[in-house]
XYZ file of C-alpha atoms in Angstrom:
715
model
C 101.869 -84.330 39.851
C 102.996 -84.633 43.439
C 103.742 -88.097 44.791
C 101.836 -89.439 47.796
C 103.474 -88.678 51.100
C 103.225 -90.315 54.467
C 103.713 -89.104 57.967
C 103.445 -85.491 59.042
C 106.029 -85.173 61.749
C 107.472 -81.657 61.848
C 110.964 -81.848 60.394
C 111.950 -78.361 61.561
C 111.651 -78.223 65.324
C 112.882 -74.642 65.823
C 111.287 -72.247 63.353
C 112.885 -68.803 63.420
C 109.665 -66.820 63.253
C 105.927 -67.103 62.606
C 105.636 -70.032 60.220
C 103.141 -71.451 57.748
C 103.682 -75.216 57.482
C 102.062 -78.203 55.788
C 102.403 -81.975 55.775
C 101.707 -82.389 52.041
C 102.844 -80.746 48.778
C 100.725 -77.999 47.272
C 98.082 -78.812 44.681
C 98.288 -77.618 41.108
C 95.867 -74.693 41.485
C 98.287 -72.578 43.526
C 96.036 -71.991 46.552
C 98.439 -74.011 48.697
C 101.728 -72.783 47.180
C 103.878 -70.446 49.274
C 105.139 -67.044 48.078
C 108.645 -65.625 48.178
C 109.706 -62.278 46.714
C 112.479 -59.678 46.728
C 110.526 -56.659 45.537
C 111.179 -57.366 41.864
C 111.152 -61.147 41.451
C 108.642 -63.494 43.015
C 107.848 -67.185 43.075
C 105.109 -69.477 44.304
C 106.740 -72.615 45.723
C 104.729 -75.849 45.384
C 106.998 -78.356 47.183
C 106.343 -81.422 45.041
C 108.447 -84.518 45.728
C 108.990 -85.789 42.185
C 108.896 -82.330 40.609
C 109.475 -79.127 42.513
C 107.710 -76.213 40.848
C 108.301 -72.492 41.178
C 105.839 -70.225 39.374
C 107.993 -67.192 38.580
C 106.941 -63.560 38.212
C 108.732 -60.279 37.546
C 107.242 -56.912 38.415
C 107.506 -55.150 35.097
C 106.190 -57.949 32.885
C 103.107 -56.844 30.983
C 101.417 -58.575 28.078
C 98.505 -56.246 27.411
C 96.428 -58.122 29.980
C 95.809 -57.707 33.710
C 98.584 -60.067 34.804
C 101.334 -62.332 33.537
C 104.059 -64.600 34.880
C 107.531 -65.350 33.565
C 106.813 -69.054 33.492
C 107.436 -72.150 35.602
C 110.735 -73.496 36.867
C 110.606 -77.258 37.348
C 113.181 -79.353 39.159
C 112.503 -83.017 38.385
C 114.022 -85.319 41.003
C 115.257 -88.643 39.619
C 114.304 -91.908 41.297
C 111.958 -90.247 43.774
C 109.964 -92.888 45.633
C 106.226 -93.428 45.592
C 106.028 -92.791 49.343
C 108.239 -90.555 51.471
C 108.343 -90.113 55.233
C 108.446 -87.071 57.504
C 107.380 -84.717 54.724
C 107.104 -81.060 55.678
C 107.099 -77.821 53.747
C 106.978 -74.430 55.384
C 107.477 -70.714 54.994
C 109.347 -69.067 57.846
C 108.147 -65.469 57.823
C 111.022 -64.358 60.047
C 113.758 -65.509 57.657
C 111.719 -65.350 54.419
C 112.790 -68.884 53.482
C 110.459 -71.544 52.076
C 111.612 -75.064 52.942
C 110.813 -78.660 52.007
C 112.125 -81.736 53.790
C 111.403 -85.459 53.613
C 113.056 -88.869 54.075
C 113.330 -91.417 51.251
C 115.112 -94.757 51.605
C 116.959 -93.564 54.690
C 118.208 -90.379 53.020
C 116.972 -86.984 54.229
C 116.393 -84.489 51.423
C 116.220 -80.770 52.162
C 115.353 -77.760 50.029
C 115.441 -74.064 50.733
C 114.021 -71.352 48.489
C 114.656 -67.650 49.039
C 114.319 -64.414 47.063
C 117.305 -62.237 47.919
C 116.836 -58.491 47.665
C 120.554 -57.708 48.093
C 121.530 -60.178 45.338
C 118.410 -59.550 43.169
C 118.081 -63.305 42.533
C 115.918 -66.242 43.579
C 117.985 -69.037 45.110
C 116.905 -72.681 45.442
C 119.143 -75.071 47.360
C 118.733 -78.875 47.108
C 120.644 -81.124 49.512
C 120.880 -84.802 50.448
C 122.200 -86.188 53.731
C 124.394 -88.736 51.922
C 126.924 -88.298 49.074
C 125.918 -88.865 45.450
C 122.227 -89.213 46.271
C 120.951 -86.163 44.428
C 120.156 -86.399 40.709
C 117.765 -83.962 39.082
C 116.831 -82.079 35.918
C 116.150 -78.330 35.882
C 113.718 -77.058 33.252
C 112.275 -73.587 32.611
C 108.951 -73.341 30.764
C 108.157 -69.773 29.612
C 104.533 -68.749 29.963
C 104.445 -67.031 26.561
C 104.940 -68.158 22.991
C 107.804 -66.971 20.847
C 110.446 -67.177 23.596
C 113.916 -68.327 22.530
C 115.633 -70.729 24.934
C 119.373 -71.414 24.968
C 121.366 -73.710 27.281
C 125.124 -73.387 27.805
C 127.417 -74.385 30.702
C 124.553 -75.074 33.069
C 122.798 -71.790 32.244
C 119.324 -71.588 30.695
C 118.619 -68.258 28.967
C 115.103 -67.379 27.798
C 114.523 -64.173 25.797
C 111.481 -62.617 24.205
C 109.405 -59.503 23.625
C 105.788 -58.680 24.291
C 103.704 -58.808 21.123
C 101.574 -55.914 22.380
C 103.955 -53.456 24.048
C 107.304 -54.533 22.590
C 108.679 -54.931 26.121
C 111.902 -56.964 25.983
C 112.552 -59.460 28.758
C 115.049 -62.098 29.761
C 115.192 -64.896 32.325
C 118.370 -66.763 33.270
C 118.596 -69.946 35.330
C 122.051 -71.119 36.442
C 122.550 -74.604 37.903
C 125.584 -75.138 40.181
C 126.340 -78.704 41.339
C 128.549 -79.830 44.218
C 130.332 -83.193 43.850
C 128.263 -84.182 40.843
C 128.235 -84.247 37.036
C 126.366 -81.621 35.012
C 124.930 -82.048 31.501
C 123.320 -79.462 29.190
C 120.176 -80.564 27.384
C 118.295 -78.857 24.585
C 116.146 -76.855 27.002
C 117.189 -78.185 30.419
C 120.171 -78.938 32.670
C 120.674 -82.307 34.380
C 122.798 -83.034 37.452
C 123.943 -86.565 38.340
C 124.937 -87.934 41.764
C 125.546 -84.682 43.631
C 125.380 -83.953 47.334
C 123.971 -80.451 46.789
C 122.686 -78.306 43.924
C 122.092 -74.545 43.904
C 119.763 -73.033 41.302
C 119.956 -69.273 40.720
C 117.248 -67.337 38.884
C 117.222 -63.733 37.724
C 115.005 -61.888 35.275
C 114.393 -58.345 34.062
C 112.794 -56.308 31.297
C 113.822 -53.131 29.517
C 111.237 -51.141 31.475
C 112.411 -47.924 33.144
C 110.103 -45.536 35.045
C 110.371 -42.661 32.594
C 107.779 -41.034 30.335
C 107.046 -41.240 27.440
C 108.557 -44.559 26.284
C 109.298 -46.283 29.606
C 111.997 -48.233 27.810
C 115.672 -48.578 28.655
C 118.568 -50.837 27.776
C 118.300 -54.488 26.846
C 118.175 -56.468 30.127
C 120.749 -59.122 29.104
C 123.821 -57.577 30.746
C 121.949 -56.711 33.916
C 120.573 -60.232 34.344
C 123.923 -61.841 33.522
C 125.748 -59.639 36.021
C 123.347 -60.516 38.824
C 123.586 -64.238 38.156
C 127.395 -64.184 37.940
C 127.742 -62.112 41.110
C 125.484 -64.467 43.049
C 127.233 -67.559 41.668
C 130.560 -66.246 42.978
C 129.248 -66.431 46.550
C 128.810 -69.667 48.520
C 125.238 -70.512 49.424
C 125.703 -69.895 53.179
C 126.787 -66.332 52.396
C 123.841 -65.672 50.090
C 121.521 -67.070 52.728
C 123.003 -65.115 55.644
C 122.921 -61.778 53.797
C 119.330 -62.403 52.707
C 118.140 -63.303 56.219
C 119.838 -60.264 57.771
C 118.329 -57.966 55.161
C 114.830 -59.347 55.723
C 115.046 -59.409 59.506
C 116.084 -55.755 59.568
C 112.508 -54.996 58.497
C 110.413 -57.904 59.704
C 111.668 -58.011 63.304
C 110.650 -54.425 64.055
C 107.119 -55.448 65.096
C 105.967 -58.167 67.484
C 102.375 -59.108 68.312
C 100.952 -61.259 71.094
C 97.173 -61.646 71.295
C 97.249 -64.791 73.403
C 98.575 -67.272 70.851
C 100.832 -70.205 71.847
C 104.537 -69.815 71.087
C 104.610 -72.908 68.851
C 101.765 -74.706 67.097
C 101.907 -78.413 66.268
C 98.975 -78.188 63.843
C 99.647 -77.655 60.119
C 98.399 -74.311 58.853
C 95.753 -75.773 56.545
C 94.338 -77.850 59.397
C 94.454 -74.888 61.780
C 92.558 -72.839 59.210
C 90.001 -75.609 58.604
C 89.201 -75.838 62.338
C 89.421 -72.093 63.049
C 86.358 -70.827 64.903
C 87.594 -67.513 66.304
C 87.758 -68.862 69.872
C 90.717 -69.792 72.048
C 94.522 -69.757 71.790
C 94.673 -71.684 68.492
C 92.369 -69.132 66.895
C 94.595 -66.356 68.205
C 97.557 -68.152 66.604
C 95.874 -68.076 63.175
C 95.031 -64.378 63.558
C 98.529 -63.417 64.676
C 100.028 -65.442 61.837
C 97.773 -63.639 59.367
C 98.890 -60.267 60.738
C 102.574 -61.163 60.342
C 101.887 -62.657 56.911
C 100.595 -59.320 55.652
C 103.822 -57.606 56.734
C 105.841 -60.400 55.125
C 103.982 -59.955 51.824
C 104.493 -56.196 51.920
C 108.249 -56.735 52.245
C 108.290 -59.398 49.533
C 106.278 -57.229 47.151
C 107.957 -53.853 47.504
C 111.588 -53.045 48.236
C 113.693 -49.955 47.728
C 115.162 -49.733 44.250
C 112.446 -51.850 42.612
C 109.519 -50.564 40.529
C 106.001 -50.429 41.952
C 104.081 -51.283 38.800
C 103.149 -54.808 39.928
C 103.393 -56.875 43.109
C 106.485 -59.061 43.140
C 104.948 -62.118 44.730
C 101.621 -63.809 44.262
C 99.964 -66.170 41.849
C 99.718 -63.397 39.277
C 100.601 -59.791 39.406
C 99.750 -56.443 37.943
C 98.177 -53.373 39.363
C 96.977 -50.220 37.679
C 97.149 -46.803 39.273
C 93.406 -46.267 39.235
C 92.931 -48.074 42.530
C 95.221 -51.030 43.178
C 98.794 -49.797 42.651
C 99.005 -48.586 46.222
C 97.207 -51.348 48.124
C 100.390 -53.086 49.242
C 101.567 -49.797 50.733
C 98.573 -48.981 52.935
C 99.806 -50.608 56.179
C 103.534 -50.110 55.699
C 103.966 -46.919 57.735
C 101.910 -48.012 60.739
C 103.620 -51.432 60.762
C 107.123 -49.910 60.614
C 107.957 -50.773 57.005
C 108.403 -47.243 55.698
C 111.181 -48.204 53.259
C 108.828 -50.460 51.339
C 106.759 -47.421 50.300
C 109.662 -45.864 48.371
C 109.011 -47.750 45.086
C 105.565 -46.191 44.920
C 107.098 -42.732 45.128
C 109.596 -43.624 42.401
C 106.699 -44.667 40.187
C 104.873 -41.422 40.948
C 108.036 -39.544 39.934
C 108.094 -41.521 36.694
C 104.544 -40.414 35.954
C 105.200 -36.853 37.056
C 105.789 -35.396 33.604
C 102.802 -37.105 32.048
C 100.030 -34.856 30.773
C 101.282 -31.561 32.004
C 100.761 -28.389 30.019
C 97.201 -28.696 28.856
C 96.665 -32.391 28.060
C 93.714 -32.809 30.433
C 90.940 -30.299 29.858
C 93.696 -27.971 28.617
C 94.591 -27.441 32.267
C 98.173 -27.273 33.572
C 99.080 -29.827 36.199
C 99.851 -33.507 36.662
C 97.677 -36.480 35.810
C 98.691 -40.125 35.259
C 96.923 -42.481 32.874
C 96.552 -45.749 34.741
C 99.959 -47.323 34.100
C 103.158 -46.636 32.163
C 101.997 -48.934 29.362
C 98.662 -47.140 29.067
C 100.057 -43.627 29.252
C 101.240 -43.695 25.665
C 97.887 -44.774 24.277
C 96.185 -41.980 22.417
C 92.827 -40.956 23.802
C 93.067 -43.226 26.843
C 91.327 -41.839 29.919
C 91.398 -43.272 33.401
C 90.159 -42.259 36.818
C 91.005 -38.541 36.974
C 91.402 -38.623 40.765
C 94.267 -41.117 40.469
C 96.926 -38.506 41.139
C 95.101 -37.218 44.219
C 94.748 -40.793 45.454
C 98.470 -41.484 45.098
C 99.357 -38.192 46.772
C 97.740 -39.422 49.973
C 100.583 -41.912 50.284
C 103.202 -39.281 49.586
C 101.717 -37.135 52.340
C 101.312 -40.064 54.714
C 105.020 -40.819 54.369
C 105.769 -37.313 55.603
C 103.255 -37.547 58.454
C 104.789 -40.767 59.771
C 108.438 -39.969 59.114
C 108.399 -36.274 60.103
C 111.113 -35.897 57.452
C 111.351 -32.221 56.479
C 113.818 -32.926 53.664
C 111.376 -35.387 52.106
C 108.593 -32.826 52.382
C 110.634 -30.126 50.663
C 112.335 -32.124 47.916
C 109.809 -34.844 47.086
C 106.365 -34.466 48.656
C 105.620 -30.800 48.076
C 106.620 -30.676 44.379
C 104.258 -33.593 43.657
C 101.431 -32.217 45.811
C 101.674 -28.750 44.284
C 101.553 -29.975 40.697
C 98.557 -32.212 41.389
C 96.774 -29.444 43.280
C 97.319 -27.079 40.348
C 95.082 -29.049 38.000
C 92.295 -29.274 40.565
C 92.391 -25.576 41.336
C 91.621 -24.860 37.703
C 89.006 -27.605 37.371
C 87.217 -26.367 40.472
C 87.464 -22.696 39.503
C 84.351 -22.812 37.323
C 82.648 -25.928 38.659
C 80.055 -26.367 41.401
C 81.459 -26.320 44.927
C 80.067 -29.730 45.841
C 81.379 -31.641 42.814
C 85.184 -31.957 42.526
C 85.314 -33.157 38.965
C 83.258 -32.581 35.855
C 85.007 -35.496 34.132
C 84.563 -38.313 36.644
C 83.566 -41.531 34.782
C 80.135 -42.942 35.462
C 81.602 -45.760 37.572
C 83.572 -43.455 39.883
C 82.460 -43.080 43.478
C 81.631 -39.471 44.267
C 82.552 -39.695 47.946
C 85.950 -41.185 47.212
C 86.559 -38.533 44.568
C 85.685 -35.710 46.921
C 87.826 -37.009 49.731
C 90.824 -37.564 47.507
C 90.687 -34.092 46.019
C 89.996 -32.462 49.370
C 92.961 -34.273 50.886
C 95.413 -33.215 48.202
C 94.330 -29.575 48.362
C 94.478 -29.449 52.138
C 97.781 -31.320 52.370
C 99.291 -29.021 49.772
C 98.167 -26.021 51.826
C 99.701 -27.422 55.015
C 102.975 -28.204 53.241
C 102.998 -24.724 51.696
C 102.607 -23.186 55.150
C 105.195 -25.435 56.810
C 107.760 -24.687 54.099
C 106.681 -21.043 53.686
C 106.309 -21.418 49.939
C 104.465 -19.331 47.305
C 101.899 -17.079 49.109
C 99.813 -16.519 45.963
C 99.398 -20.260 45.463
C 98.510 -20.543 49.144
C 95.742 -17.980 48.744
C 94.218 -19.930 45.838
C 94.243 -23.079 47.955
C 92.572 -21.333 50.884
C 89.887 -19.769 48.682
C 89.083 -23.095 47.012
C 88.967 -25.064 50.255
C 86.674 -22.475 51.834
C 83.961 -23.239 49.280
C 84.681 -26.928 48.692
C 82.466 -29.562 50.321
C 84.628 -32.666 50.894
C 81.608 -34.742 52.012
C 83.358 -35.916 55.145
C 80.204 -35.124 57.091
C 77.067 -36.265 55.330
C 73.595 -35.656 56.675
C 70.164 -34.868 55.360
C 71.622 -31.837 53.617
C 74.836 -33.639 52.586
C 76.627 -31.339 54.988
C 77.004 -33.133 58.304
C 77.659 -36.785 59.103
C 78.453 -38.004 62.567
C 79.431 -41.353 64.000
C 78.050 -42.078 67.442
C 80.734 -44.230 69.120
C 78.222 -45.517 71.681
C 75.385 -46.442 69.333
C 75.455 -50.210 68.981
C 73.520 -49.947 65.727
C 76.473 -48.087 64.182
C 74.309 -45.218 63.083
C 75.373 -42.907 60.289
C 73.595 -40.343 58.164
C 74.573 -42.070 54.948
C 76.226 -45.390 54.098
C 78.662 -44.227 51.462
C 81.177 -42.570 53.813
C 81.337 -45.818 55.769
C 82.086 -47.780 52.627
C 84.878 -45.526 51.486
C 86.382 -44.953 54.905
C 87.863 -48.395 54.384
C 89.083 -47.674 50.867
C 91.017 -44.459 51.289
C 93.995 -44.083 53.599
C 92.992 -40.606 54.768
C 93.201 -40.281 58.546
C 91.043 -37.187 58.697
C 87.658 -38.771 59.415
C 87.547 -39.536 63.136
C 84.916 -40.576 65.648
C 82.786 -37.679 66.833
C 79.692 -37.093 68.933
C 76.468 -36.165 67.123
C 75.535 -32.539 66.791
C 72.912 -31.557 69.384
C 70.486 -30.265 66.776
C 70.942 -33.150 64.341
C 69.637 -36.494 65.649
C 71.319 -39.693 64.558
C 69.000 -42.290 63.065
C 69.862 -45.896 62.275
C 70.386 -46.662 58.608
C 70.561 -49.865 56.586
C 73.852 -51.588 55.911
C 76.095 -49.844 53.381
C 75.223 -50.377 49.746
C 78.012 -52.899 49.433
C 77.424 -55.222 52.424
C 80.095 -56.701 54.675
C 79.817 -60.154 53.128
C 80.754 -59.162 49.566
C 83.832 -61.316 49.013
C 86.118 -59.061 46.939
C 85.799 -56.137 49.360
C 85.900 -57.982 52.683
C 89.295 -56.518 53.602
C 88.026 -52.984 53.033
C 85.034 -53.553 55.308
C 87.201 -54.927 58.111
C 89.318 -51.797 58.008
C 86.261 -49.568 57.821
C 84.826 -50.894 61.081
C 88.231 -50.829 62.770
C 88.647 -47.186 61.787
C 85.241 -46.425 63.301
C 86.173 -48.040 66.605
C 83.989 -51.153 66.354
C 86.553 -53.798 67.220
C 84.188 -56.691 67.825
C 82.451 -56.197 64.491
C 85.784 -55.909 62.699
C 86.956 -59.086 64.428
C 83.785 -60.893 63.409
C 84.558 -60.030 59.795
C 88.119 -61.297 60.255
C 86.655 -64.528 61.606
C 84.284 -64.823 58.652
C 87.097 -64.129 56.220
C 89.329 -66.820 57.718
C 86.531 -69.369 57.903
C 84.908 -68.792 54.526
C 87.205 -67.020 52.077
C 90.835 -67.795 52.886
C 92.698 -70.540 50.968
C 95.184 -72.858 52.704
C 98.145 -70.561 51.962
C 96.315 -67.621 53.618
C 96.693 -65.609 50.419
C 93.971 -64.090 48.268
C 90.383 -65.279 48.458
C 89.297 -61.936 49.908
C 90.304 -59.556 47.157
C 90.844 -59.668 43.412
C 94.340 -58.398 44.059
C 95.680 -61.499 45.851
C 98.622 -60.416 48.040
C 97.250 -56.908 48.398
C 94.067 -58.159 50.063
C 96.012 -60.008 52.755
C 98.144 -56.935 53.386
C 95.014 -54.799 53.668
C 93.685 -56.982 56.496
C 96.982 -56.471 58.321
C 96.321 -52.735 58.031
C 92.864 -53.258 59.536
C 94.273 -55.282 62.428
C 96.782 -52.516 63.046
C 93.970 -49.958 63.188
C 92.323 -52.063 65.897
C 95.414 -51.455 68.031
C 96.607 -47.981 67.050
C 95.366 -44.973 65.101
C 96.789 -41.480 64.810
C 96.209 -38.047 63.320
C 98.755 -35.316 62.721
C 98.745 -31.559 62.307
C 101.593 -29.042 62.497
C 100.456 -28.215 66.033
C 99.988 -31.648 67.574
C 99.781 -35.406 67.105
C 96.801 -37.394 68.376
C 97.465 -41.076 69.162
C 94.570 -43.461 69.852
C 95.675 -46.480 71.887
C 93.629 -49.677 71.467
C 90.835 -47.763 69.678
C 89.065 -50.858 68.353
C 90.366 -53.670 70.531
C 88.098 -56.720 70.117
C 86.944 -58.621 73.166
C 88.724 -61.717 71.852
C 92.052 -59.892 72.242
C 91.478 -58.756 75.830
C 95.054 -59.617 76.858
C 98.065 -58.940 74.667
C 101.048 -56.911 73.628
C 102.303 -55.202 70.479
C 105.631 -53.495 69.946
C 107.191 -51.459 67.162
C 104.093 -49.893 65.619
C 104.427 -46.379 64.199
C 102.197 -43.368 64.733
C 102.152 -40.103 62.842
C 104.585 -37.470 64.020
C 107.596 -39.809 63.980
C 106.505 -41.953 66.949
C 107.211 -45.607 67.698
C 104.664 -47.173 70.040
C 104.655 -50.258 72.288
C 101.516 -51.235 74.206
C 100.757 -54.098 76.588
C 97.223 -54.556 77.850
C 95.268 -56.703 80.252
C 91.495 -56.917 80.537
C 91.445 -54.539 77.529
C 93.256 -51.798 79.497
C 96.802 -50.611 78.796
C 99.222 -51.682 81.513
C 102.441 -50.611 79.788
C 102.921 -47.942 77.102
C 106.207 -46.781 75.607
C 106.570 -43.945 73.127
C 109.827 -43.155 71.299
C 109.963 -39.795 69.527
C 111.945 -38.769 66.471
C 111.374 -35.044 66.848
C 109.831 -32.632 69.333
C 106.082 -33.131 69.369
C 102.974 -32.089 71.256
C 100.998 -35.237 72.065
C 97.395 -36.029 72.867
C 97.230 -39.693 73.902
C 93.728 -41.141 73.915
C 92.562 -44.373 75.563
C 89.322 -45.326 77.263
C 91.262 -46.374 80.359
C 92.619 -42.847 80.832
C 89.111 -41.695 81.837
C 88.993 -44.022 84.864
C 92.595 -44.881 85.762
C 95.575 -42.744 86.719
C 98.830 -43.301 84.830
C 102.384 -42.303 85.674
C 104.391 -40.787 82.818
C 108.159 -41.273 83.092
C 111.076 -40.067 80.991
C 113.263 -43.178 80.758
C 116.446 -41.170 80.126
C 116.171 -39.198 83.373
C 114.005 -41.515 85.444
C 111.816 -38.536 86.305
C 108.139 -37.876 85.870
C 107.448 -36.129 82.571
C 105.179 -33.066 82.803
C 101.703 -33.892 81.561
C 98.026 -33.160 82.064
C 94.848 -35.185 81.886
C 91.414 -34.360 80.599
C 88.778 -37.029 80.157
C 90.227 -39.916 78.158
C 93.322 -37.929 77.134
C 96.832 -37.514 78.471
C 98.530 -34.411 77.069
C 102.245 -33.712 77.088
C 105.169 -32.226 75.198
C 108.048 -34.527 74.221
C 111.494 -33.729 72.867
C 113.122 -35.474 69.931
C 114.854 -38.733 70.841
C 112.877 -39.089 74.046
C 111.379 -42.349 75.347
C 108.351 -42.079 77.597
C 106.714 -44.847 79.608
C 103.149 -44.810 80.909
C 102.025 -47.296 83.558
C 98.964 -47.355 85.840
C 99.492 -45.617 89.147
C 99.519 -48.006 92.113
C 95.975 -48.365 93.319
C 94.488 -48.043 89.835
C 91.653 -45.512 89.981
C 91.616 -41.768 90.500
């Protein structure tokens, strides 16, 4: 249990980035603990005074159940007082360091916890402001039975194997003391009278992303090597390398929606008093946005598997619908590298069930997860492969990387498309699968299959690949109803962007617009001969807790910023725990990340084709964010976008291109205000044209363009 604390004075006066901070330790239920992660290892930091607790997780752990942790690391502080002063714990999102600080009997105690991706270890640093004032015991408690624990020379080694899958795993904890004595216990390590103590943690399993066994070498040597390499470096070096690695990703995007630069209110109190109004409310919303990007970085890094999220109170995701949730906002929020583990996992599943295993049809089809793939007779959501391919294609759309398209994206797309071409050959044109389980959503199935077929066709044309395969794709798409427009005849749906009642022909497309990453469904005017009539709320209403994040994104995608913001407000007021994590989704970290994606879609949306890129600026800007600025967002076609706005109108736009591109820039303000378009390299006006709410131009690769309102404002 945590000891009582007193005071609440911020101990860290100069946080390095957006920061969650609290004046008390976290409770035992984990809703107040703070997450750190390096893509493979994760921990929830509780910040107790008498006993610090880190709930540890490792991505590839699986016990035949939805989620599992490695166990708990406890650091019991000797002679900790009943009451401490100036207690503060925080998580600096800019440096990815969780900190605890307090004063006891005139001595200031400081802790820092970080999960280093370069070192592949979790590092905890304990310090005292006076010599010989730090005595503590480090104990690791495995979460599973049958784990052997050995202690030698300050190193705790815990080894075991899953009773269901046979997965072998190992955790090592190394305690390094400065100016103190160290003693090995039976299952713990004790340090006496030190000035500082560093605790290093590493863990791994014998999982490898390769069908059919998904098993590799015993993890002992790998874990030992990582611990020894980290122990050979002084803590300041480990810390500096970690911070630089994290900042390289996190600092790419900045957001200002009117929040104060520094808040003197603890995060839990700010959340408790949040009402959606004023600068303090904007501070909570901006913090939540940055938190989603932080969690995406902590959960997925290059060179780590994508089978489970690395940080969070639990962690496991299956491919049928949750494996990819962490990756949905990563391209638009300039974190492209964090999507790479998903592609590695797709590659690992790529040989599964080819050559006639599914309906005796050639092609590619994963079975939920690597552990489930080997189970005889197991059947999962057949559209899984098509779903995952959307992310493969989206990576190409955002990166404009032709090498990736040729060597990685197209081979996966083509093999997935092959199975659907055969399934659809004899089936009805309006039903993509004859084997969809009863619980599957037809609209989502159609969209996923339609996307993979169409994306495969585009890639085939761009790369000038097999013409016979191209013909089969064209023929199938010509008769395939993707259900992207649903009306009385299930053939035409239209969103009226002016209709305040948010009229649609059918609710289902609205529901699933927020659950699939496809960018193909865009706002459109109603057909003249097909009147739009108001409909009831979608079958799953906005206030259903587990899907709140999906609904926020749905309304953002449809251009209804105020409604999306109202749902954000409701989420923060009613569903969000003090650590801003979970509460809105059964997938914990993934739900928070999904809301970041929705917030991004309020500010920027884009569509891509081989001929042009369409960029929507401030497409769903809520009234509450009428003044602000965002920098570093990404749009399809290899674009980086900065936008500043005032009174909901853009006043400064910068576009940086990666390759030559034809652009259609859309913003409501373009219909009423004139904008100058300047090439920053030459200082000259860039050729462009205007039509309605669009500015059209052609940009070269490596070009930076700036758009600002012409003096005098209107036309």
